[in-house]
Short mmCIF file of N, CA, C and O in Angstrom, two decimals:
data_model
loop_
_atom_site.label_atom_id
_atom_site.label_comp_id
_atom_site.label_asym_id
_atom_site.label_seq_id
_atom_site.Cartn_x
_atom_site.Cartn_y
_atom_site.Cartn_z
N MET L 1 -0.10 10.57 10.64
CA MET L 1 0.34 11.83 11.24
C MET L 1 1.75 11.69 11.83
O MET L 1 2.53 12.61 11.79
N GLY L 2 2.06 10.49 12.35
CA GLY L 2 3.38 10.27 12.93
C GLY L 2 4.48 10.41 11.90
O GLY L 2 5.54 10.95 12.18
N MET L 3 4.23 9.91 10.68
CA MET L 3 5.22 10.01 9.61
C MET L 3 5.45 11.47 9.21
O MET L 3 6.59 11.88 8.96
N MET L 4 4.39 12.25 9.15
CA MET L 4 4.53 13.68 8.80
C MET L 4 5.34 14.41 9.87
O MET L 4 6.16 15.27 9.55
N GLY L 5 5.10 14.06 11.11
CA GLY L 5 5.86 14.66 12.20
C GLY L 5 7.34 14.32 12.09
O GLY L 5 8.20 15.17 12.33
N LYS L 6 7.63 13.07 11.75
CA LYS L 6 9.02 12.64 11.58
C LYS L 6 9.69 13.39 10.42
O LYS L 6 10.85 13.79 10.51
N MET L 7 8.95 13.58 9.32
CA MET L 7 9.51 14.29 8.17
C MET L 7 9.80 15.75 8.53
O MET L 7 10.83 16.29 8.15
N LYS L 8 8.90 16.37 9.27
CA LYS L 8 9.11 17.76 9.68
C LYS L 8 10.32 17.84 10.61
O LYS L 8 11.16 18.75 10.48
N GLU L 9 10.43 16.89 11.52
CA GLU L 9 11.56 16.86 12.44
C GLU L 9 12.86 16.65 11.65
O GLU L 9 13.88 17.30 11.93
N LEU L 10 12.82 15.76 10.65
CA LEU L 10 13.99 15.52 9.82
C LEU L 10 14.38 16.79 9.07
O LEU L 10 15.56 17.15 9.03
N GLN L 11 13.42 17.50 8.51
CA GLN L 11 13.71 18.74 7.80
C GLN L 11 14.36 19.76 8.73
O GLN L 11 15.33 20.43 8.35
N GLU L 12 13.85 19.87 9.93
CA GLU L 12 14.42 20.83 10.89
C GLU L 12 15.84 20.44 11.26
O GLU L 12 16.73 21.29 11.34
N LYS L 13 16.06 19.14 11.51
CA LYS L 13 17.39 18.67 11.88
C LYS L 13 18.38 18.88 10.72
O LYS L 13 19.53 19.26 10.95
N MET L 14 17.93 18.61 9.50
CA MET L 14 18.80 18.78 8.33
C MET L 14 19.18 20.26 8.16
O MET L 14 20.33 20.59 7.88
N LYS L 15 18.22 21.15 8.34
CA LYS L 15 18.49 22.58 8.21
C LYS L 15 19.49 23.02 9.27
O LYS L 15 20.43 23.76 8.99
N GLN L 16 19.27 22.56 10.50
CA GLN L 16 20.18 22.90 11.59
C GLN L 16 21.58 22.37 11.30
O GLN L 16 22.58 23.09 11.47
N ALA L 17 21.67 21.13 10.84
CA ALA L 17 22.97 20.53 10.55
C ALA L 17 23.67 21.27 9.42
O ALA L 17 24.87 21.52 9.48
N GLN L 18 22.93 21.63 8.38
CA GLN L 18 23.52 22.37 7.26
C GLN L 18 24.09 23.70 7.74
O GLN L 18 25.17 24.12 7.31
N ASN L 19 23.38 24.37 8.62
CA ASN L 19 23.86 25.65 9.16
C ASN L 19 25.13 25.49 9.98
O ASN L 19 25.99 26.37 10.00
N GLU L 20 25.25 24.36 10.66
CA GLU L 20 26.41 24.13 11.53
C GLU L 20 27.65 23.69 10.76
O GLU L 20 28.75 23.73 11.30
N LEU L 21 27.48 23.31 9.49
CA LEU L 21 28.64 22.84 8.72
C LEU L 21 29.70 23.93 8.53
O LEU L 21 30.87 23.61 8.35
N GLN L 22 29.29 25.17 8.59
CA GLN L 22 30.28 26.25 8.44
C GLN L 22 31.27 26.28 9.60
O GLN L 22 32.36 26.82 9.47
N HIS L 23 30.90 25.68 10.72
CA HIS L 23 31.77 25.69 11.90
C HIS L 23 32.68 24.47 11.97
O HIS L 23 33.57 24.41 12.81
N ILE L 24 32.45 23.49 11.08
CA ILE L 24 33.30 22.31 11.04
C ILE L 24 34.46 22.63 10.10
O ILE L 24 34.26 23.09 8.99
N THR L 25 35.69 22.41 10.56
CA THR L 25 36.83 22.68 9.71
C THR L 25 37.74 21.46 9.62
O THR L 25 37.77 20.63 10.53
N ALA L 26 38.46 21.39 8.54
CA ALA L 26 39.48 20.36 8.33
C ALA L 26 40.71 21.06 7.76
O ALA L 26 40.59 22.03 7.02
N THR L 27 41.88 20.55 8.12
CA THR L 27 43.13 21.09 7.59
C THR L 27 43.94 19.92 7.04
O THR L 27 44.00 18.86 7.65
N ALA L 28 44.51 20.13 5.87
CA ALA L 28 45.36 19.11 5.24
C ALA L 28 46.60 19.79 4.71
O ALA L 28 46.61 20.99 4.47
N GLU L 29 47.63 18.99 4.52
CA GLU L 29 48.88 19.55 4.04
C GLU L 29 49.47 18.67 2.94
O GLU L 29 49.08 17.51 2.78
N SER L 30 50.38 19.26 2.20
CA SER L 30 51.13 18.52 1.20
C SER L 30 52.57 19.00 1.24
O SER L 30 52.87 20.04 1.83
N GLY L 31 53.44 18.22 0.62
CA GLY L 31 54.86 18.60 0.59
C GLY L 31 55.48 18.61 1.97
O GLY L 31 56.33 19.45 2.26
N GLY L 32 55.04 17.70 2.83
CA GLY L 32 55.61 17.64 4.17
C GLY L 32 55.32 18.87 4.99
O GLY L 32 56.11 19.28 5.83
N GLY L 33 54.18 19.50 4.74
CA GLY L 33 53.78 20.67 5.51
C GLY L 33 54.13 21.99 4.85
O GLY L 33 53.87 23.05 5.41
N LEU L 34 54.69 21.95 3.65
CA LEU L 34 55.04 23.20 2.96
C LEU L 34 53.80 23.96 2.52
O LEU L 34 53.83 25.19 2.40
N VAL L 35 52.72 23.24 2.24
CA VAL L 35 51.45 23.86 1.88
C VAL L 35 50.36 23.28 2.76
O VAL L 35 50.24 22.06 2.89
N ARG L 36 49.60 24.15 3.41
CA ARG L 36 48.49 23.74 4.28
C ARG L 36 47.22 24.44 3.83
O ARG L 36 47.22 25.65 3.59
N ALA L 37 46.13 23.67 3.75
CA ALA L 37 44.84 24.22 3.35
C ALA L 37 43.81 23.90 4.43
O ALA L 37 43.83 22.82 5.01
N THR L 38 42.93 24.86 4.69
CA THR L 38 41.86 24.67 5.66
C THR L 38 40.53 24.98 4.96
O THR L 38 40.41 25.98 4.27
N ALA L 39 39.56 24.08 5.16
CA ALA L 39 38.24 24.24 4.55
C ALA L 39 37.17 23.96 5.59
O ALA L 39 37.44 23.36 6.64
N ASN L 40 35.94 24.43 5.29
CA ASN L 40 34.84 24.16 6.23
C ASN L 40 33.97 23.03 5.69
O ASN L 40 34.22 22.47 4.63
N GLY L 41 32.92 22.69 6.44
CA GLY L 41 32.03 21.60 6.09
C GLY L 41 31.23 21.84 4.83
O GLY L 41 30.66 20.91 4.27
N HIS L 42 31.19 23.07 4.36
CA HIS L 42 30.53 23.38 3.09
C HIS L 42 31.51 23.23 1.92
O HIS L 42 31.21 23.64 0.81
N ARG L 43 32.70 22.70 2.23
CA ARG L 43 33.76 22.52 1.23
C ARG L 43 34.19 23.83 0.60
O ARG L 43 34.41 23.95 -0.58
N ARG L 44 34.33 24.83 1.45
CA ARG L 44 34.83 26.15 1.03
C ARG L 44 36.22 26.32 1.62
O ARG L 44 36.43 26.11 2.82
N LEU L 45 37.16 26.70 0.78
CA LEU L 45 38.52 26.92 1.24
C LEU L 45 38.55 28.18 2.10
O LEU L 45 38.12 29.25 1.67
N LEU L 46 39.03 28.05 3.33
CA LEU L 46 39.07 29.18 4.26
C LEU L 46 40.45 29.81 4.36
O LEU L 46 40.57 31.02 4.55
N LYS L 47 41.48 28.97 4.24
CA LYS L 47 42.83 29.47 4.46
C LYS L 47 43.81 28.62 3.66
O LYS L 47 43.65 27.41 3.57
N LEU L 48 44.82 29.28 3.12
CA LEU L 48 45.89 28.59 2.39
C LEU L 48 47.21 29.16 2.88
O LEU L 48 47.45 30.37 2.78
N GLU L 49 48.04 28.29 3.44
CA GLU L 49 49.35 28.71 3.95
C GLU L 49 50.44 28.09 3.07
O GLU L 49 50.42 26.89 2.83
N ILE L 50 51.35 28.92 2.62
CA ILE L 50 52.44 28.47 1.75
C ILE L 50 53.76 28.86 2.40
O ILE L 50 54.00 30.03 2.70
N ASP L 51 54.60 27.86 2.61
CA ASP L 51 55.92 28.12 3.18
C ASP L 51 56.70 29.03 2.22
O ASP L 51 56.71 28.81 1.01
N GLU L 52 57.35 30.03 2.77
CA GLU L 52 58.02 31.01 1.92
C GLU L 52 59.18 30.44 1.12
O GLU L 52 59.59 31.02 0.12
N THR L 53 59.68 29.27 1.49
CA THR L 53 60.75 28.66 0.69
C THR L 53 60.26 28.25 -0.70
O THR L 53 61.06 28.05 -1.61
N LEU L 54 58.95 28.13 -0.86
CA LEU L 54 58.37 27.75 -2.16
C LEU L 54 58.09 28.95 -3.06
O LEU L 54 57.63 28.79 -4.18
N LEU L 55 58.36 30.13 -2.58
CA LEU L 55 58.02 31.32 -3.34
C LEU L 55 59.13 31.78 -4.28
O LEU L 55 59.12 32.90 -4.76
N GLN L 56 60.04 30.88 -4.56
CA GLN L 56 61.12 31.17 -5.51
C GLN L 56 60.61 30.88 -6.93
O GLN L 56 59.88 29.92 -7.15
N PRO L 57 60.99 31.68 -7.91
CA PRO L 57 60.51 31.49 -9.29
C PRO L 57 60.73 30.08 -9.83
O PRO L 57 59.89 29.54 -10.54
N GLN L 58 61.84 29.46 -9.47
CA GLN L 58 62.13 28.13 -10.00
C GLN L 58 61.21 27.05 -9.41
O GLN L 58 61.13 25.96 -9.95
N ASP L 59 60.50 27.36 -8.33
CA ASP L 59 59.62 26.39 -7.68
C ASP L 59 58.15 26.58 -8.05
O ASP L 59 57.26 25.99 -7.43
N ARG L 60 57.84 27.39 -9.05
CA ARG L 60 56.47 27.72 -9.41
C ARG L 60 55.63 26.47 -9.73
O ARG L 60 54.53 26.33 -9.25
N ASP L 61 56.16 25.55 -10.53
CA ASP L 61 55.40 24.34 -10.89
C ASP L 61 55.16 23.45 -9.68
O ASP L 61 54.07 22.91 -9.49
N MET L 62 56.19 23.30 -8.85
CA MET L 62 56.04 22.48 -7.66
C MET L 62 55.02 23.11 -6.72
O MET L 62 54.19 22.41 -6.14
N LEU L 63 55.04 24.41 -6.59
CA LEU L 63 54.09 25.11 -5.73
C LEU L 63 52.66 24.85 -6.20
O LEU L 63 51.79 24.51 -5.39
N ALA L 64 52.42 24.96 -7.49
CA ALA L 64 51.08 24.71 -8.02
C ALA L 64 50.63 23.28 -7.72
O ALA L 64 49.49 23.06 -7.30
N ASP L 65 51.51 22.31 -7.90
CA ASP L 65 51.17 20.92 -7.63
C ASP L 65 50.86 20.70 -6.15
O ASP L 65 49.91 19.98 -5.80
N LEU L 66 51.64 21.31 -5.28
CA LEU L 66 51.41 21.14 -3.84
C LEU L 66 50.11 21.81 -3.40
O LEU L 66 49.39 21.28 -2.54
N VAL L 67 49.78 22.95 -3.97
CA VAL L 67 48.52 23.63 -3.64
C VAL L 67 47.34 22.77 -4.07
O VAL L 67 46.40 22.55 -3.30
N VAL L 68 47.39 22.25 -5.28
CA VAL L 68 46.31 21.38 -5.76
C VAL L 68 46.16 20.16 -4.85
O VAL L 68 45.05 19.79 -4.46
N ALA L 69 47.26 19.54 -4.48
CA ALA L 69 47.21 18.35 -3.62
C ALA L 69 46.61 18.67 -2.26
O ALA L 69 45.75 17.94 -1.75
N ALA L 70 47.04 19.77 -1.65
CA ALA L 70 46.53 20.14 -0.32
C ALA L 70 45.05 20.49 -0.38
O ALA L 70 44.26 20.07 0.48
N VAL L 71 44.64 21.22 -1.39
CA VAL L 71 43.23 21.62 -1.51
C VAL L 71 42.35 20.40 -1.77
O VAL L 71 41.29 20.24 -1.15
N ASN L 72 42.78 19.51 -2.66
CA ASN L 72 41.99 18.31 -2.91
C ASN L 72 41.84 17.46 -1.65
O ASN L 72 40.77 16.95 -1.35
N LYS L 73 42.92 17.33 -0.91
CA LYS L 73 42.90 16.53 0.32
C LYS L 73 41.97 17.15 1.36
O LYS L 73 41.17 16.47 1.98
N VAL L 74 42.05 18.46 1.54
CA VAL L 74 41.22 19.10 2.57
C VAL L 74 39.74 19.08 2.17
O VAL L 74 38.86 18.96 3.02
N MET L 75 39.44 19.18 0.90
CA MET L 75 38.05 19.13 0.46
C MET L 75 37.44 17.75 0.75
O MET L 75 36.29 17.65 1.18
N GLU L 76 38.23 16.71 0.55
CA GLU L 76 37.76 15.37 0.86
C GLU L 76 37.54 15.21 2.37
O GLU L 76 36.52 14.69 2.80
N GLU L 77 38.50 15.69 3.16
CA GLU L 77 38.38 15.58 4.61
C GLU L 77 37.20 16.40 5.14
O GLU L 77 36.46 15.96 6.02
N ALA L 78 37.01 17.61 4.61
CA ALA L 78 35.89 18.44 5.04
C ALA L 78 34.56 17.77 4.66
O ALA L 78 33.60 17.80 5.44
N GLY L 79 34.50 17.18 3.49
CA GLY L 79 33.30 16.47 3.07
C GLY L 79 32.99 15.29 3.97
O GLY L 79 31.83 15.06 4.34
N ASP L 80 34.03 14.56 4.36
CA ASP L 80 33.83 13.42 5.26
C ASP L 80 33.33 13.88 6.63
O ASP L 80 32.43 13.27 7.21
N LYS L 81 33.90 14.97 7.14
CA LYS L 81 33.44 15.50 8.42
C LYS L 81 32.01 16.00 8.33
O LYS L 81 31.22 15.81 9.26
N ALA L 82 31.65 16.62 7.23
CA ALA L 82 30.29 17.12 7.04
C ALA L 82 29.30 15.96 6.99
O ALA L 82 28.23 16.02 7.62
N LYS L 83 29.64 14.89 6.28
CA LYS L 83 28.77 13.71 6.22
C LYS L 83 28.55 13.13 7.60
O LYS L 83 27.44 12.77 7.97
N GLU L 84 29.62 13.04 8.36
CA GLU L 84 29.53 12.48 9.71
C GLU L 84 28.63 13.34 10.59
O GLU L 84 27.82 12.84 11.35
N GLU L 85 28.78 14.66 10.48
CA GLU L 85 27.94 15.57 11.27
C GLU L 85 26.47 15.42 10.90
O GLU L 85 25.60 15.37 11.77
N LEU L 86 26.18 15.33 9.61
CA LEU L 86 24.79 15.17 9.17
C LEU L 86 24.22 13.84 9.64
O LEU L 86 23.06 13.78 10.06
N LYS L 87 25.03 12.79 9.60
CA LYS L 87 24.56 11.49 10.08
C LYS L 87 24.25 11.55 11.57
O LYS L 87 23.25 11.01 12.03
N ASN L 88 25.13 12.22 12.33
CA ASN L 88 24.90 12.34 13.77
C ASN L 88 23.64 13.12 14.07
O ASN L 88 22.88 12.78 14.98
N LYS L 89 23.39 14.18 13.32
CA LYS L 89 22.22 15.04 13.57
C LYS L 89 20.92 14.34 13.21
O LYS L 89 19.88 14.64 13.76
N THR L 90 20.96 13.44 12.22
CA THR L 90 19.73 12.80 11.76
C THR L 90 19.61 11.36 12.25
O THR L 90 18.70 10.64 11.84
N SER L 91 20.49 10.95 13.14
CA SER L 91 20.47 9.58 13.66
C SER L 91 19.12 9.26 14.29
O SER L 91 18.60 10.01 15.10
N GLY L 92 18.55 8.15 13.87
CA GLY L 92 17.26 7.73 14.40
C GLY L 92 16.06 8.32 13.69
O GLY L 92 14.93 7.89 13.93
N LEU L 93 16.28 9.29 12.85
CA LEU L 93 15.16 9.92 12.14
C LEU L 93 14.91 9.30 10.77
O LEU L 93 13.82 9.37 10.25
N ILE L 94 15.96 8.72 10.19
CA ILE L 94 15.83 8.12 8.87
C ILE L 94 15.99 6.62 9.01
O ILE L 94 17.02 6.14 9.49
N PRO L 95 14.99 5.86 8.57
CA PRO L 95 15.12 4.40 8.67
C PRO L 95 16.17 3.89 7.70
O PRO L 95 16.43 4.50 6.67
N ASN L 96 16.77 2.77 8.04
CA ASN L 96 17.78 2.16 7.18
C ASN L 96 17.06 1.31 6.14
O ASN L 96 16.75 0.15 6.36
N ILE L 97 16.78 1.91 4.99
CA ILE L 97 16.06 1.24 3.92
C ILE L 97 17.05 0.96 2.79
O ILE L 97 17.60 1.91 2.21
N PRO L 98 17.29 -0.31 2.45
CA PRO L 98 18.22 -0.62 1.37
C PRO L 98 17.77 0.06 0.07
O PRO L 98 16.60 0.04 -0.28
N GLY L 99 18.73 0.68 -0.60
CA GLY L 99 18.43 1.33 -1.87
C GLY L 99 17.97 2.76 -1.73
O GLY L 99 17.84 3.47 -2.73
N LEU L 100 17.71 3.24 -0.51
CA LEU L 100 17.28 4.61 -0.30
C LEU L 100 18.50 5.53 -0.47
O LEU L 100 19.46 5.44 0.27
N ASP L 101 18.45 6.39 -1.48
CA ASP L 101 19.57 7.28 -1.78
C ASP L 101 19.33 8.64 -1.13
O ASP L 101 18.41 9.36 -1.50
N LEU L 102 20.17 8.97 -0.17
CA LEU L 102 20.07 10.25 0.53
C LEU L 102 21.22 11.18 0.12
O LEU L 102 21.53 12.13 0.83
N GLY L 103 21.82 10.90 -1.03
CA GLY L 103 22.95 11.68 -1.50
C GLY L 103 22.64 13.16 -1.64
O GLY L 103 23.49 14.00 -1.44
N GLY L 104 21.40 13.49 -1.98
CA GLY L 104 21.01 14.89 -2.13
C GLY L 104 21.01 15.64 -0.81
O GLY L 104 21.03 16.86 -0.78
N PHE L 105 21.00 14.90 0.29
CA PHE L 105 21.03 15.51 1.61
C PHE L 105 22.43 15.59 2.16
O PHE L 105 22.66 16.03 3.28
N GLY L 106 23.41 15.10 1.41
CA GLY L 106 24.79 15.10 1.90
C GLY L 106 25.11 13.90 2.74
O GLY L 106 26.12 13.86 3.41
N LEU L 107 24.28 12.88 2.72
CA LEU L 107 24.52 11.68 3.51
C LEU L 107 25.10 10.57 2.66
O LEU L 107 24.89 10.48 1.52
#
């Protein structure tokens, strides 16, 4: 019965942590701050800021490269923050078992 209680508690904590990921944000930039991207813990892009000096027709290719770089960087950072939050929420509930893959839970 104790194990079932722990599993139920883990499920509740995981659900709560998943809901809170929308409030975790990360911001990254590329091109020395010319492009800034902000994403949440669900790895959803929330905001994209582009310096107006990049809005010239001759800078179109560079702009695309900087946007891709900033978005990729922020998605990685948001994912790292989300993993950390989930680990904090489930600390002590999941035993450290070698080979146990919790990737499906975002851990």
